[in-house]
Amino acid sequence: MKLLVDADYVVYKCAAAAESEIDFGDDVIVVTSRFTDALNATVREINKIKNKFLWDVPEIILFFSDSVNFRKKIEPTYKGHRNRKKPCGYKRVINALKNRYEVIIMPTLEADDSMGIYATQYPDNIICSPDKDMRQIPGKLYNMDEITLIKDFEGPRWHLVQSIAGDNTDGYSGVPGLGVKRATALFEEHGYSWKTVLKAFKDKGLDEDTALMNARLARILTVDDYDFEQKEPKLWSPSADYRADDGARPEA
């Protein structure tokens, strides 16, 4: 068993906590950081995660996002509001971690996608991430609080829910006025299918292209969504009768 850790989250948090400000007056404020403080805090956080599973002494793999994001080609404004620079020492901490742990960064992918691909290519590991998006990936998920088992049919369902609900943090809106609660209610009434997604968008005057764009932005990649030869994602495309009630299967 291996722990697949969303290390973007861990390093960002620790590097930001290690920053301090020096006010020189005359309208000059300088942000400083001690690299060793940021690195040591990161290692402590990683050990905290590992110590939750001491009974199995797991290996750890750290996953980071690439600097290029394939979703920008789908929607240029994706995560466009996240303009804050990375904390001091962020990249240097990552480089130092490469000497201590196995680190995976896949071209054009976010850490979430790399974890999703690895977890579906090599089952029976545990994803460690506070991001609700990872509920799309079947298997064990540790959200930094508790472990949940995501069943095979639950992942595709959650993807459809997020396609409608959107995610303002990531910069895609889904169906205006429909959050997770109302999206789930729609699926419970009409079935977890692509037809339900299209109806929700069309009822708000939005077309199928908009629905598909949101679904592709929401999708966390699995091993089936990646071309290992070309080293690029395969963009998700549902059939007209796509359902997620028991996984992807056609309607009877």
CSV table of C-alpha atoms in Angstrom, one decimal:
chain,number,residue,atom,x,y,z
A,1,MET,CA,0.0,0.0,0.0
A,2,LYS,CA,1.2,3.5,-0.9
A,3,LEU,CA,0.0,6.9,0.2
A,4,LEU,CA,-0.6,9.2,-2.8
A,5,VAL,CA,-0.2,12.7,-1.4
A,6,ASP,CA,-1.5,15.9,-2.8
A,7,ALA,CA,1.8,17.7,-2.2
A,8,ASP,CA,0.8,20.9,-3.9
A,9,TYR,CA,-1.5,21.5,-0.9
A,10,VAL,CA,1.1,20.5,1.7
A,11,VAL,CA,4.0,22.6,0.3
A,12,TYR,CA,1.9,25.7,-0.4
A,13,LYS,CA,0.5,25.7,3.2
A,14,CYS,CA,3.9,25.2,4.8
A,15,ALA,CA,5.8,27.6,2.6
A,16,ALA,CA,3.2,30.3,3.2
A,17,ALA,CA,3.3,29.7,7.0
A,18,ALA,CA,7.1,30.2,6.9
A,19,GLU,CA,6.8,33.7,5.3
A,20,SER,CA,7.2,36.9,7.4
A,21,GLU,CA,7.0,40.5,6.5
A,22,ILE,CA,9.6,43.2,7.3
A,23,ASP,CA,8.2,46.8,7.2
A,24,PHE,CA,11.0,49.2,6.4
A,25,GLY,CA,8.6,52.2,6.4
A,26,ASP,CA,8.4,54.7,3.6
A,27,ASP,CA,5.9,52.4,1.9
A,28,VAL,CA,8.4,49.5,1.7
A,29,ILE,CA,7.4,46.0,2.9
A,30,VAL,CA,9.5,43.0,2.1
A,31,VAL,CA,8.4,39.4,2.4
A,32,THR,CA,11.1,37.0,3.7
A,33,SER,CA,11.3,33.3,4.4
A,34,ARG,CA,13.7,30.8,5.9
A,35,PHE,CA,14.0,27.9,3.5
A,36,THR,CA,14.8,25.4,6.3
A,37,ASP,CA,11.7,26.4,8.2
A,38,ALA,CA,9.5,25.8,5.1
A,39,LEU,CA,11.2,22.5,4.3
A,40,ASN,CA,11.1,21.2,7.9
A,41,ALA,CA,7.4,22.2,8.2
A,42,THR,CA,6.7,20.3,5.0
A,43,VAL,CA,8.5,17.1,6.2
A,44,ARG,CA,6.6,17.3,9.5
A,45,GLU,CA,3.3,17.5,7.7
A,46,ILE,CA,4.2,14.6,5.5
A,47,ASN,CA,5.2,12.6,8.5
A,48,LYS,CA,1.9,13.5,10.2
A,49,ILE,CA,0.0,12.0,7.3
A,50,LYS,CA,2.2,8.9,7.3
A,51,ASN,CA,1.8,8.4,11.1
A,52,LYS,CA,-1.9,8.0,10.6
A,53,PHE,CA,-1.1,4.7,8.9
A,54,LEU,CA,1.8,3.4,11.1
A,55,TRP,CA,0.1,0.0,11.3
A,56,ASP,CA,1.0,-0.6,7.6
A,57,VAL,CA,4.2,1.4,7.3
A,58,PRO,CA,3.2,2.7,3.9
A,59,GLU,CA,5.4,4.1,1.1
A,60,ILE,CA,4.7,7.7,0.1
A,61,ILE,CA,4.5,9.3,-3.3
A,62,LEU,CA,4.3,13.1,-3.6
A,63,PHE,CA,2.3,14.5,-6.5
A,64,PHE,CA,2.7,18.0,-7.8
A,65,SER,CA,1.0,20.0,-10.6
A,66,ASP,CA,2.9,20.8,-13.8
A,67,SER,CA,3.5,24.5,-14.6
A,68,VAL,CA,1.4,24.1,-17.8
A,69,ASN,CA,-2.3,23.1,-17.4
A,70,PHE,CA,-4.1,21.3,-20.2
A,71,ARG,CA,-7.5,22.7,-19.0
A,72,LYS,CA,-6.3,26.2,-20.1
A,73,LYS,CA,-6.8,24.9,-23.7
A,74,ILE,CA,-10.4,23.9,-22.9
A,75,GLU,CA,-11.1,27.2,-21.1
A,76,PRO,CA,-8.5,30.0,-21.0
A,77,THR,CA,-10.0,31.5,-17.9
A,78,TYR,CA,-9.7,28.3,-15.9
A,79,LYS,CA,-8.2,29.2,-12.5
A,80,GLY,CA,-7.6,32.6,-13.9
A,81,HIS,CA,-8.5,34.4,-10.7
A,82,ARG,CA,-5.7,32.6,-8.8
A,83,ASN,CA,-3.1,35.3,-9.5
A,84,ARG,CA,-1.2,35.2,-6.2
A,85,LYS,CA,2.4,34.2,-6.6
A,86,LYS,CA,3.6,31.0,-5.0
A,87,PRO,CA,5.0,31.5,-1.4
A,88,CYS,CA,8.8,32.1,-1.0
A,89,GLY,CA,10.8,29.0,-1.4
A,90,TYR,CA,8.0,27.0,-2.9
A,91,LYS,CA,9.9,25.6,-5.9
A,92,ARG,CA,13.1,25.1,-3.8
A,93,VAL,CA,11.2,23.0,-1.3
A,94,ILE,CA,9.8,20.8,-4.1
A,95,ASN,CA,13.4,20.3,-5.5
A,96,ALA,CA,14.6,19.3,-2.0
A,97,LEU,CA,11.7,16.8,-1.5
A,98,LYS,CA,12.8,15.1,-4.7
A,99,ASN,CA,15.9,13.9,-2.9
A,100,ARG,CA,13.9,12.4,0.0
A,101,TYR,CA,10.7,11.0,-1.6
A,102,GLU,CA,9.4,9.7,-4.9
A,103,VAL,CA,7.9,12.7,-6.7
A,104,ILE,CA,5.5,12.5,-9.7
A,105,ILE,CA,4.8,15.5,-12.0
A,106,MET,CA,3.1,14.6,-15.3
A,107,PRO,CA,3.3,17.0,-18.3
A,108,THR,CA,0.3,19.5,-18.4
A,109,LEU,CA,-1.5,17.7,-15.6
A,110,GLU,CA,-2.6,18.9,-12.1
A,111,ALA,CA,-1.6,16.8,-9.1
A,112,ASP,CA,-5.2,15.6,-8.9
A,113,ASP,CA,-5.1,14.1,-12.3
A,114,SER,CA,-1.7,12.4,-11.8
A,115,MET,CA,-3.1,10.9,-8.5
A,116,GLY,CA,-6.3,9.8,-10.3
A,117,ILE,CA,-4.3,8.1,-13.1
A,118,TYR,CA,-1.9,6.4,-10.7
A,119,ALA,CA,-4.7,5.3,-8.3
A,120,THR,CA,-6.7,3.7,-11.2
A,121,GLN,CA,-3.6,2.2,-12.8
A,122,TYR,CA,-2.4,0.7,-9.5
A,123,PRO,CA,-5.4,0.1,-7.2
A,124,ASP,CA,-5.3,-0.6,-3.4
A,125,ASN,CA,-3.4,2.6,-2.6
A,126,ILE,CA,-4.8,5.6,-0.6
A,127,ILE,CA,-5.2,9.1,-2.0
A,128,CYS,CA,-4.4,11.7,0.6
A,129,SER,CA,-6.1,15.0,-0.3
A,130,PRO,CA,-8.6,17.5,1.2
A,131,ASP,CA,-9.9,18.2,-2.3
A,132,LYS,CA,-13.5,17.1,-2.8
A,133,ASP,CA,-12.7,16.5,-6.5
A,134,MET,CA,-10.9,13.3,-5.6
A,135,ARG,CA,-14.3,11.7,-4.7
A,136,GLN,CA,-14.4,11.0,-8.5
A,137,ILE,CA,-11.7,8.3,-8.1
A,138,PRO,CA,-12.7,4.9,-6.7
A,139,GLY,CA,-10.8,3.5,-3.8
A,140,LYS,CA,-9.7,4.8,-0.4
A,141,LEU,CA,-9.6,8.6,0.1
A,142,TYR,CA,-8.0,10.2,3.2
A,143,ASN,CA,-9.2,13.8,3.3
A,144,MET,CA,-6.8,14.7,6.1
A,145,ASP,CA,-9.5,13.9,8.6
A,146,GLU,CA,-10.9,10.5,7.9
A,147,ILE,CA,-10.7,7.6,5.4
A,148,THR,CA,-13.6,7.1,3.0
A,149,LEU,CA,-14.1,4.2,0.6
A,150,ILE,CA,-15.3,5.6,-2.8
A,151,LYS,CA,-17.2,2.8,-4.6
A,152,ASP,CA,-16.8,2.3,-8.3
A,153,PHE,CA,-20.2,3.8,-9.2
A,154,GLU,CA,-19.8,6.8,-6.9
A,155,GLY,CA,-16.9,8.3,-8.8
A,156,PRO,CA,-18.7,8.8,-12.1
A,157,ARG,CA,-21.8,10.1,-10.2
A,158,TRP,CA,-19.7,12.7,-8.4
A,159,HIS,CA,-18.2,13.8,-11.7
A,160,LEU,CA,-21.7,14.4,-13.2
A,161,VAL,CA,-22.7,16.3,-10.0
A,162,GLN,CA,-19.7,18.6,-10.3
A,163,SER,CA,-20.4,19.1,-14.0
A,164,ILE,CA,-23.7,20.7,-13.0
A,165,ALA,CA,-22.7,22.3,-9.7
A,166,GLY,CA,-19.4,23.8,-11.1
A,167,ASP,CA,-16.6,25.0,-8.9
A,168,ASN,CA,-16.0,28.7,-8.5
A,169,THR,CA,-12.7,28.1,-6.9
A,170,ASP,CA,-11.4,26.5,-10.1
A,171,GLY,CA,-13.3,29.0,-12.3
A,172,TYR,CA,-16.0,27.0,-14.0
A,173,SER,CA,-19.6,27.8,-13.2
A,174,GLY,CA,-21.6,24.8,-14.1
A,175,VAL,CA,-25.4,25.5,-14.3
A,176,PRO,CA,-26.1,29.0,-12.7
A,177,GLY,CA,-28.1,28.7,-9.5
A,178,LEU,CA,-27.5,24.9,-9.1
A,179,GLY,CA,-25.1,23.8,-6.3
A,180,VAL,CA,-24.2,20.3,-5.2
A,181,LYS,CA,-27.4,19.8,-3.2
A,182,ARG,CA,-29.8,20.7,-6.1
A,183,ALA,CA,-27.7,18.9,-8.7
A,184,THR,CA,-27.8,15.7,-6.6
A,185,ALA,CA,-31.6,16.1,-6.2
A,186,LEU,CA,-31.9,16.3,-10.0
A,187,PHE,CA,-29.9,13.1,-10.5
A,188,GLU,CA,-31.8,11.3,-7.8
A,189,GLU,CA,-35.1,12.2,-9.6
A,190,HIS,CA,-34.1,11.7,-13.2
A,191,GLY,CA,-31.1,9.3,-13.0
A,192,TYR,CA,-27.4,9.9,-13.1
A,193,SER,CA,-27.1,10.3,-16.9
A,194,TRP,CA,-25.7,12.7,-19.5
A,195,LYS,CA,-29.3,13.4,-20.5
A,196,THR,CA,-29.9,14.8,-17.0
A,197,VAL,CA,-26.8,17.0,-17.3
A,198,LEU,CA,-28.0,18.3,-20.7
A,199,LYS,CA,-31.5,19.0,-19.5
A,200,ALA,CA,-30.1,21.0,-16.6
A,201,PHE,CA,-28.0,23.2,-18.9
A,202,LYS,CA,-30.7,23.6,-21.5
A,203,ASP,CA,-33.3,24.6,-18.9
A,204,LYS,CA,-31.0,27.6,-18.3
A,205,GLY,CA,-30.6,28.4,-22.0
A,206,LEU,CA,-27.2,26.8,-22.2
A,207,ASP,CA,-26.1,24.5,-25.0
A,208,GLU,CA,-24.5,21.1,-25.2
A,209,ASP,CA,-21.0,22.6,-25.9
A,210,THR,CA,-21.2,24.5,-22.6
A,211,ALA,CA,-22.2,21.3,-20.7
A,212,LEU,CA,-19.4,19.4,-22.3
A,213,MET,CA,-16.8,22.1,-21.4
A,214,ASN,CA,-17.9,22.0,-17.8
A,215,ALA,CA,-17.8,18.2,-17.7
A,216,ARG,CA,-14.3,18.2,-19.1
A,217,LEU,CA,-13.0,20.8,-16.7
A,218,ALA,CA,-14.6,18.9,-13.8
A,219,ARG,CA,-13.2,15.5,-14.8
A,220,ILE,CA,-10.3,14.1,-12.8
A,221,LEU,CA,-8.4,11.9,-15.1
A,222,THR,CA,-8.2,8.2,-14.7
A,223,VAL,CA,-5.9,5.7,-16.4
A,224,ASP,CA,-8.4,5.4,-19.2
A,225,ASP,CA,-8.3,9.2,-19.8
A,226,TYR,CA,-4.6,9.4,-20.6
A,227,ASP,CA,-2.5,8.6,-23.7
A,228,PHE,CA,0.8,7.3,-22.3
A,229,GLU,CA,2.5,7.3,-25.7
A,230,GLN,CA,1.6,10.9,-26.6
A,231,LYS,CA,1.8,11.9,-22.9
A,232,GLU,CA,-1.4,13.9,-23.1
A,233,PRO,CA,-5.0,13.6,-21.7
A,234,LYS,CA,-7.8,12.1,-23.7
A,235,LEU,CA,-10.7,14.6,-23.3
A,236,TRP,CA,-13.8,13.1,-21.8
A,237,SER,CA,-16.7,12.5,-24.2
A,238,PRO,CA,-19.9,10.8,-23.1
A,239,SER,CA,-22.2,8.8,-25.4
A,240,ALA,CA,-25.8,10.1,-25.7
A,241,ASP,CA,-26.9,7.3,-23.4
A,242,TYR,CA,-24.1,7.6,-20.9
A,243,ARG,CA,-25.2,6.7,-17.3
A,244,ALA,CA,-23.3,6.6,-14.0
A,245,ASP,CA,-25.8,4.6,-11.9
A,246,ASP,CA,-23.6,1.5,-11.8
A,247,GLY,CA,-20.6,2.9,-13.6
A,248,ALA,CA,-20.8,3.8,-17.3
A,249,ARG,CA,-23.4,1.7,-19.0
A,250,PRO,CA,-26.1,2.3,-21.6
A,251,GLU,CA,-29.7,2.8,-20.8
A,252,ALA,CA,-31.9,-0.3,-21.1
